[in-house]
Amino acid sequence: MFAGQMGCEGLNFLLKRMIKGERPPRIKAKGYGMPSSHAQFVVFFCMYLTLFLLFRHSPHPSDTHTPTTLNERLLLAAWSFVFAAMVCASRVYLQYHTVNQVLVGSLVGAVTAIAWFGVTTIARRHGWIQWALESRELTMLRVRDLVVEEDLAESGWERWKNVSKRRHLGLINRTSAKTKRR
């Protein structure tokens, strides 16, 4: 998602310089207004989140939490769009953008999110994401695919339980645990 968001921002940078649409005349803001980067950013996020929650997220029960139901995921997606609409409306209300600039930004954000989700789905199916993650450069940067393979809350909890157990058994002390993490 982060790479897609950065790509969406780069696309906005290019579109603003190609279209050169002026901002509303009452505002003294810098830069071009078409398309609205705020609208593009927030709609990309909401659309990608929705696609992820509906098609890629596979909730599974664990010791620490109950998985989200489809209705809960739909509600989260709907709320994200409510907040996106508030951001978009504020851009027009504060006169940083026209309605058309916000609509175009929203459309570009939605299309970019759908395209990026498609690209990452294909890359995941063909093993290209795993291949890239196993590269020397990404391994050195400790880049991981936490989205599908690992439950962050559960893995953090398990890691903490293991260190706590080892500390209780006297196998490590507090200072050595901190030193090893650095």
Coordinates of N, CA and C in Angstrom, one line a residue:
M1 N 0.8 -1.2 0.0 CA 0.0 0.0 0.0 C 0.9 1.3 0.0
F2 N 1.9 1.2 0.8 CA 2.8 2.4 0.9 C 3.4 2.8 -0.5
A3 N 3.9 1.8 -1.2 CA 4.5 2.0 -2.5 C 3.4 2.6 -3.5
G4 N 2.2 2.0 -3.4 CA 1.1 2.5 -4.2 C 0.8 3.9 -3.9
Q5 N 0.7 4.3 -2.6 CA 0.4 5.6 -2.2 C 1.5 6.6 -2.7
M6 N 2.8 6.2 -2.6 CA 3.8 7.1 -3.1 C 3.7 7.2 -4.6
G7 N 3.4 6.1 -5.3 CA 3.2 6.2 -6.8 C 2.0 7.2 -7.1
C8 N 1.0 7.1 -6.3 CA -0.2 8.0 -6.5 C 0.2 9.5 -6.3
E9 N 1.0 9.7 -5.3 CA 1.5 11.1 -5.0 C 2.4 11.5 -6.2
G10 N 3.2 10.7 -6.7 CA 4.1 11.0 -7.9 C 3.2 11.3 -9.1
L11 N 2.1 10.5 -9.3 CA 1.2 10.8 -10.4 C 0.6 12.2 -10.2
N12 N 0.2 12.5 -9.0 CA -0.4 13.8 -8.7 C 0.5 14.9 -9.1
F13 N 1.8 14.8 -8.7 CA 2.8 15.8 -9.0 C 2.9 16.0 -10.5
L14 N 2.9 14.9 -11.3 CA 3.0 15.0 -12.8 C 1.7 15.6 -13.3
L15 N 0.6 15.2 -12.9 CA -0.7 15.7 -13.4 C -0.8 17.2 -13.2
K16 N -0.5 17.6 -12.0 CA -0.6 19.1 -11.7 C 0.3 19.9 -12.6
R17 N 1.5 19.4 -13.0 CA 2.3 20.2 -13.9 C 1.9 20.0 -15.3
M18 N 1.2 19.0 -15.7 CA 0.7 18.8 -17.1 C -0.6 19.6 -17.3
I19 N -1.5 19.6 -16.3 CA -2.8 20.3 -16.4 C -2.7 21.7 -16.1
K20 N -1.9 22.1 -15.1 CA -1.7 23.5 -14.7 C -3.0 24.2 -14.4
G21 N -3.9 23.5 -13.7 CA -5.1 24.1 -13.3 C -5.0 25.0 -12.1
E22 N -5.4 26.3 -12.3 CA -5.3 27.3 -11.2 C -6.2 26.9 -10.0
R23 N -5.8 27.4 -8.9 CA -6.7 27.3 -7.7 C -7.8 28.3 -7.8
P24 N -8.8 28.2 -6.9 CA -9.8 29.3 -6.9 C -9.2 30.6 -6.6
P25 N -9.8 31.7 -7.2 CA -9.1 33.0 -7.2 C -9.1 33.6 -5.8
R26 N -9.9 33.3 -4.9 CA -9.9 33.9 -3.5 C -8.8 33.4 -2.6
I27 N -8.2 32.3 -3.0 CA -7.2 31.8 -2.1 C -5.8 32.1 -2.6
K28 N -4.9 32.3 -1.7 CA -3.5 32.7 -2.1 C -2.6 31.5 -1.8
A29 N -3.0 30.3 -2.2 CA -2.2 29.1 -2.0 C -1.2 29.0 -3.1
K30 N -0.1 28.3 -2.8 CA 0.9 28.0 -3.8 C 0.6 26.8 -4.6
G31 N 1.1 26.7 -5.8 CA 1.0 25.5 -6.6 C -0.3 25.4 -7.4
Y32 N -0.4 24.5 -8.2 CA -1.6 24.2 -9.0 C -2.6 23.5 -8.2
G33 N -3.9 23.6 -8.7 CA -5.0 23.0 -7.9 C -5.6 21.7 -8.5
M34 N -5.3 21.5 -9.8 CA -5.9 20.3 -10.5 C -4.9 19.2 -10.7
P35 N -5.2 18.0 -10.2 CA -6.2 17.6 -9.4 C -5.9 17.8 -7.9
S36 N -6.9 17.8 -7.0 CA -6.6 17.9 -5.6 C -5.8 16.8 -5.1
S37 N -4.6 17.0 -4.5 CA -3.8 16.0 -4.0 C -4.4 15.4 -2.7
H38 N -5.1 16.2 -1.9 CA -5.7 15.7 -0.7 C -6.8 14.7 -1.0
A39 N -7.6 15.1 -2.0 CA -8.7 14.2 -2.4 C -8.1 12.9 -3.0
Q40 N -7.1 13.0 -3.8 CA -6.5 11.9 -4.5 C -5.9 10.9 -3.4
F41 N -5.2 11.5 -2.5 CA -4.5 10.7 -1.4 C -5.6 9.9 -0.6
V42 N -6.6 10.7 -0.1 CA -7.5 10.0 0.8 C -8.4 9.0 0.1
V43 N -8.8 9.3 -1.1 CA -9.6 8.3 -1.8 C -8.8 7.1 -2.2
F44 N -7.5 7.3 -2.6 CA -6.6 6.1 -2.8 C -6.6 5.2 -1.6
F45 N -6.4 5.8 -0.4 CA -6.3 5.1 0.8 C -7.6 4.3 1.1
C46 N -8.7 5.0 1.0 CA -10.0 4.4 1.3 C -10.3 3.2 0.3
M47 N -10.1 3.5 -0.9 CA -10.4 2.5 -2.0 C -9.5 1.2 -1.8
Y48 N -8.2 1.5 -1.6 CA -7.3 0.3 -1.4 C -7.6 -0.4 -0.1
L49 N -7.9 0.3 1.0 CA -8.3 -0.3 2.2 C -9.5 -1.2 2.0
T50 N -10.5 -0.7 1.3 CA -11.7 -1.4 1.1 C -11.4 -2.7 0.3
L51 N -10.7 -2.6 -0.8 CA -10.3 -3.7 -1.6 C -9.5 -4.8 -0.8
F52 N -8.6 -4.3 0.0 CA -7.9 -5.2 0.9 C -8.8 -5.9 1.9
L53 N -9.6 -5.2 2.6 CA -10.5 -5.8 3.6 C -11.5 -6.8 3.0
L54 N -11.9 -6.5 1.7 CA -12.9 -7.4 1.1 C -12.3 -8.6 0.4
F55 N -11.1 -8.4 -0.2 CA -10.6 -9.5 -1.1 C -9.2 -10.1 -0.6
R56 N -8.4 -9.4 0.2 CA -7.1 -10.0 0.5 C -7.0 -10.4 2.0
H57 N -7.7 -9.6 2.8 CA -7.6 -9.9 4.3 C -8.3 -11.2 4.6
S58 N -7.6 -12.1 5.3 CA -8.2 -13.3 5.7 C -8.2 -13.5 7.2
P59 N -9.2 -13.0 7.8 CA -9.2 -13.0 9.3 C -9.1 -14.4 9.9
H60 N -8.3 -14.6 10.9 CA -8.3 -15.9 11.5 C -8.2 -15.7 13.0
P61 N -8.8 -16.6 13.8 CA -8.8 -16.4 15.2 C -7.5 -16.7 15.8
S62 N -7.2 -16.0 17.0 CA -6.0 -16.3 17.7 C -6.3 -16.2 19.2
D63 N -5.2 -16.4 20.0 CA -5.4 -16.3 21.4 C -5.7 -14.9 21.9
T64 N -5.4 -13.9 21.1 CA -5.4 -12.5 21.6 C -6.6 -11.7 21.0
H65 N -7.3 -12.2 20.0 CA -8.4 -11.4 19.4 C -9.3 -12.3 18.6
T66 N -10.5 -11.8 18.4 CA -11.5 -12.4 17.6 C -11.4 -11.7 16.2
P67 N -11.5 -12.5 15.1 CA -11.3 -11.9 13.8 C -12.6 -11.0 13.5
T68 N -12.3 -10.1 12.6 CA -13.4 -9.2 12.2 C -14.3 -9.9 11.2
T69 N -15.6 -9.7 11.3 CA -16.6 -10.3 10.4 C -16.6 -9.4 9.1
L70 N -17.3 -10.0 8.1 CA -17.5 -9.2 6.9 C -18.2 -7.9 7.1
N71 N -19.3 -8.0 8.0 CA -20.0 -6.7 8.2 C -19.1 -5.7 8.9
E72 N -18.3 -6.1 9.8 CA -17.4 -5.2 10.5 C -16.4 -4.6 9.5
R73 N -15.9 -5.4 8.6 CA -15.0 -4.9 7.6 C -15.7 -3.9 6.6
L74 N -16.9 -4.2 6.3 CA -17.7 -3.3 5.4 C -18.0 -2.0 6.2
L75 N -18.2 -2.0 7.5 CA -18.5 -0.8 8.2 C -17.2 0.0 8.3
L76 N -16.1 -0.6 8.5 CA -14.8 0.1 8.5 C -14.5 0.8 7.2
A77 N -14.8 0.1 6.1 CA -14.6 0.6 4.8 C -15.5 1.8 4.6
A78 N -16.8 1.7 5.0 CA -17.8 2.8 4.9 C -17.3 4.0 5.7
W79 N -16.9 3.8 6.9 CA -16.4 4.9 7.7 C -15.2 5.6 7.1
S80 N -14.3 4.8 6.5 CA -13.2 5.5 5.8 C -13.6 6.4 4.7
F81 N -14.7 6.0 4.0 CA -15.2 6.9 2.9 C -15.9 8.1 3.5
V82 N -16.5 7.9 4.6 CA -17.2 9.1 5.3 C -16.1 10.1 5.6
F83 N -15.0 9.7 6.2 CA -13.9 10.6 6.5 C -13.2 11.2 5.2
A84 N -13.2 10.4 4.2 CA -12.6 10.9 2.9 C -13.6 12.0 2.3
A85 N -14.9 11.7 2.4 CA -15.8 12.8 2.0 C -15.7 14.1 2.8
M86 N -15.4 13.9 4.1 CA -15.2 15.1 4.9 C -13.9 15.9 4.5
V87 N -12.9 15.1 4.1 CA -11.6 15.8 3.7 C -11.9 16.5 2.3
C88 N -12.6 15.8 1.4 CA -12.9 16.4 0.1 C -13.8 17.6 0.3
A89 N -14.8 17.5 1.1 CA -15.7 18.7 1.3 C -14.9 19.9 1.9
S90 N -14.0 19.6 2.8 CA -13.2 20.7 3.4 C -12.4 21.4 2.4
R91 N -11.9 20.7 1.4 CA -11.0 21.3 0.4 C -11.8 22.4 -0.4
V92 N -13.1 22.0 -0.7 CA -13.9 23.0 -1.4 C -14.4 24.1 -0.4
Y93 N -14.8 23.7 0.8 CA -15.3 24.7 1.8 C -14.3 25.7 2.1
L94 N -13.0 25.3 2.3 CA -11.9 26.2 2.6 C -11.4 27.0 1.3
Q95 N -12.0 26.6 0.2 CA -11.7 27.3 -1.1 C -10.2 27.1 -1.6
Y96 N -9.7 25.9 -1.2 CA -8.4 25.5 -1.7 C -8.5 24.9 -3.1
H97 N -9.7 24.3 -3.4 CA -10.0 23.7 -4.7 C -11.4 23.9 -5.1
T98 N -11.6 23.8 -6.4 CA -13.0 23.8 -6.9 C -13.6 22.4 -6.8
V99 N -14.9 22.3 -7.0 CA -15.5 20.9 -6.9 C -14.9 20.0 -8.0
N100 N -14.7 20.6 -9.2 CA -14.1 19.7 -10.3 C -12.7 19.2 -9.9
Q101 N -11.9 20.1 -9.3 CA -10.5 19.6 -8.9 C -10.6 18.5 -7.9
V102 N -11.5 18.6 -7.0 CA -11.7 17.5 -5.9 C -12.3 16.3 -6.6
L103 N -13.2 16.4 -7.5 CA -13.8 15.2 -8.2 C -12.7 14.5 -9.0
V104 N -11.9 15.3 -9.7 CA -10.9 14.7 -10.6 C -9.8 14.0 -9.7
G105 N -9.4 14.7 -8.6 CA -8.5 14.1 -7.6 C -9.1 12.8 -7.0
S106 N -10.3 12.8 -6.7 CA -11.0 11.5 -6.2 C -11.0 10.4 -7.2
L107 N -11.3 10.8 -8.4 CA -11.4 9.8 -9.5 C -10.0 9.2 -9.8
V108 N -9.0 10.0 -9.8 CA -7.6 9.6 -10.1 C -7.2 8.7 -8.9
G109 N -7.5 9.1 -7.7 CA -7.1 8.3 -6.5 C -7.8 6.9 -6.5
A110 N -9.1 6.8 -6.9 CA -9.8 5.6 -6.9 C -9.3 4.7 -8.0
V111 N -9.0 5.2 -9.2 CA -8.5 4.4 -10.3 C -7.1 3.9 -10.0
T112 N -6.3 4.8 -9.4 CA -4.9 4.4 -9.1 C -4.9 3.2 -8.0
A113 N -5.8 3.3 -7.1 CA -5.9 2.3 -6.0 C -6.4 1.0 -6.6
I114 N -7.4 1.0 -7.5 CA -7.8 -0.2 -8.2 C -6.7 -0.8 -9.0
A115 N -6.0 0.0 -9.8 CA -4.9 -0.5 -10.6 C -3.8 -1.0 -9.7
W116 N -3.4 -0.4 -8.6 CA -2.3 -0.8 -7.8 C -2.7 -2.2 -7.1
F117 N -4.0 -2.3 -6.7 CA -4.4 -3.5 -6.1 C -4.3 -4.6 -7.1
G118 N -4.7 -4.4 -8.3 CA -4.6 -5.4 -9.4 C -3.1 -5.8 -9.6
V119 N -2.2 -4.8 -9.7 CA -0.8 -5.1 -9.9 C -0.3 -5.9 -8.8
T120 N -0.6 -5.6 -7.5 CA 0.0 -6.3 -6.4 C -0.7 -7.7 -6.3
T121 N -1.9 -7.8 -6.7 CA -2.5 -9.2 -6.7 C -1.9 -10.1 -7.7
I122 N -1.6 -9.6 -8.9 CA -0.9 -10.4 -9.9 C 0.5 -10.7 -9.5
A123 N 1.2 -9.7 -8.9 CA 2.6 -9.9 -8.4 C 2.6 -10.9 -7.3
R124 N 1.6 -10.9 -6.4 CA 1.6 -11.9 -5.3 C 1.3 -13.3 -5.9
R125 N 0.4 -13.4 -6.8 CA 0.1 -14.7 -7.4 C 1.2 -15.4 -8.1
H126 N 2.1 -14.6 -8.8 CA 3.2 -15.1 -9.5 C 4.5 -15.2 -8.7
G127 N 4.4 -14.8 -7.4 CA 5.5 -15.0 -6.5 C 6.5 -13.8 -6.6
W128 N 6.2 -12.8 -7.4 CA 7.2 -11.7 -7.6 C 7.4 -10.9 -6.3
I129 N 6.4 -10.7 -5.5 CA 6.6 -10.0 -4.2 C 7.5 -10.8 -3.3
Q130 N 7.3 -12.1 -3.2 CA 8.2 -12.9 -2.4 C 9.6 -12.9 -2.9
W131 N 9.8 -12.9 -4.3 CA 11.1 -12.9 -4.9 C 11.8 -11.5 -4.6
A132 N 11.0 -10.4 -4.7 CA 11.6 -9.1 -4.4 C 12.0 -9.0 -2.9
L133 N 11.2 -9.6 -2.0 CA 11.5 -9.5 -0.6 C 12.7 -10.3 -0.2
E134 N 13.0 -11.3 -1.0 CA 14.2 -12.2 -0.7 C 15.5 -11.6 -1.3
S135 N 15.4 -10.4 -2.0 CA 16.5 -9.8 -2.6 C 17.5 -9.3 -1.5
R136 N 18.7 -9.2 -1.8 CA 19.7 -8.7 -0.9 C 19.4 -7.3 -0.3
E137 N 19.0 -6.4 -1.2 CA 18.7 -5.1 -0.8 C 17.5 -4.9 0.1
L138 N 16.4 -5.6 -0.2 CA 15.3 -5.5 0.7 C 15.5 -6.3 2.0
T139 N 16.3 -7.3 1.9 CA 16.6 -8.1 3.2 C 17.5 -7.2 4.1
M140 N 18.4 -6.4 3.5 CA 19.2 -5.5 4.3 C 18.4 -4.4 4.9
L141 N 17.3 -4.0 4.2 CA 16.4 -3.0 4.7 C 15.4 -3.5 5.7
R142 N 15.3 -4.9 5.8 CA 14.4 -5.6 6.6 C 12.9 -5.3 6.2
V143 N 12.7 -5.3 4.9 CA 11.4 -5.1 4.4 C 10.7 -6.4 4.4
R144 N 9.5 -6.5 5.0 CA 8.7 -7.7 5.1 C 7.3 -7.5 4.5
D145 N 6.7 -8.5 4.1 CA 5.3 -8.5 3.7 C 4.4 -8.9 4.9
L146 N 4.0 -8.0 5.7 CA 3.3 -8.3 6.9 C 1.8 -8.4 6.7
V147 N 1.4 -8.0 5.5 CA 0.0 -7.8 5.3 C -0.7 -9.2 5.3
V148 N -0.2 -10.2 4.6 CA -0.9 -11.4 4.4 C -0.4 -12.5 5.4
E149 N 0.9 -12.5 5.6 CA 1.5 -13.7 6.3 C 1.6 -13.6 7.8
E150 N 1.5 -12.4 8.4 CA 1.7 -12.3 9.8 C 0.7 -11.4 10.4
D151 N 0.2 -11.9 11.6 CA -0.7 -11.0 12.4 C 0.2 -10.3 13.3
L152 N 0.3 -8.9 13.1 CA 1.3 -8.1 13.9 C 1.0 -8.2 15.4
A153 N -0.3 -8.1 15.8 CA -0.6 -8.2 17.2 C -0.2 -9.5 17.8
E154 N -0.5 -10.6 17.1 CA -0.2 -11.9 17.6 C 1.3 -12.2 17.6
S155 N 2.1 -11.8 16.6 CA 3.5 -12.0 16.6 C 4.2 -11.2 17.6
G156 N 3.8 -10.0 17.8 CA 4.3 -9.1 18.9 C 4.1 -9.7 20.3
W157 N 2.9 -10.2 20.5 CA 2.5 -10.9 21.7 C 3.4 -12.1 22.0
E158 N 3.5 -13.0 20.9 CA 4.3 -14.2 21.1 C 5.7 -13.9 21.3
R159 N 6.3 -12.9 20.7 CA 7.7 -12.5 20.9 C 7.9 -12.0 22.3
W160 N 6.9 -11.2 22.8 CA 7.0 -10.7 24.2 C 6.9 -11.9 25.2
K161 N 6.0 -12.8 24.9 CA 5.8 -14.0 25.9 C 7.1 -14.8 25.9
N162 N 7.8 -15.0 24.8 CA 9.0 -15.8 24.7 C 10.1 -15.1 25.5
V163 N 10.3 -13.8 25.3 CA 11.4 -13.0 26.1 C 11.0 -13.0 27.5
S164 N 9.8 -12.8 27.9 CA 9.4 -12.8 29.3 C 9.6 -14.2 30.0
K165 N 9.3 -15.2 29.3 CA 9.5 -16.6 29.8 C 11.0 -16.9 30.0
R166 N 11.8 -16.5 29.0 CA 13.3 -16.7 29.1 C 13.9 -15.8 30.3
R167 N 13.3 -14.6 30.4 CA 13.8 -13.8 31.5 C 13.4 -14.4 32.9
H168 N 12.2 -14.9 33.0 CA 11.7 -15.6 34.2 C 12.6 -16.8 34.6
L169 N 13.0 -17.5 33.5 CA 13.8 -18.7 33.8 C 15.3 -18.4 34.1
G170 N 15.6 -17.1 34.0 CA 17.0 -16.6 34.2 C 17.9 -16.8 33.1
L171 N 17.4 -17.1 31.9 CA 18.2 -17.3 30.7 C 18.7 -15.9 30.2
I172 N 18.0 -14.9 30.4 CA 18.4 -13.5 30.0 C 18.0 -12.5 31.1
N173 N 18.7 -11.4 31.2 CA 18.3 -10.4 32.1 C 17.8 -9.2 31.2
R174 N 17.2 -8.2 31.9 CA 16.6 -7.0 31.2 C 17.7 -6.3 30.3
T175 N 18.9 -6.1 30.8 CA 19.9 -5.4 30.0 C 20.3 -6.2 28.7
S176 N 20.4 -7.5 28.9 CA 20.9 -8.2 27.7 C 19.8 -8.3 26.6
A177 N 18.5 -8.3 27.0 CA 17.4 -8.3 26.1 C 17.4 -7.0 25.3
K178 N 17.7 -5.8 26.0 CA 17.7 -4.6 25.3 C 18.9 -4.5 24.4
T179 N 20.1 -5.0 24.8 CA 21.3 -4.9 24.0 C 21.1 -5.7 22.7
K180 N 20.5 -6.9 22.8 CA 20.3 -7.7 21.6 C 19.4 -7.1 20.6
R181 N 18.4 -6.2 21.0 CA 17.5 -5.6 20.1 C 18.2 -4.5 19.3
R182 N 19.3 -3.9 19.8 CA 20.0 -2.8 19.1 C 20.8 -3.3 18.1

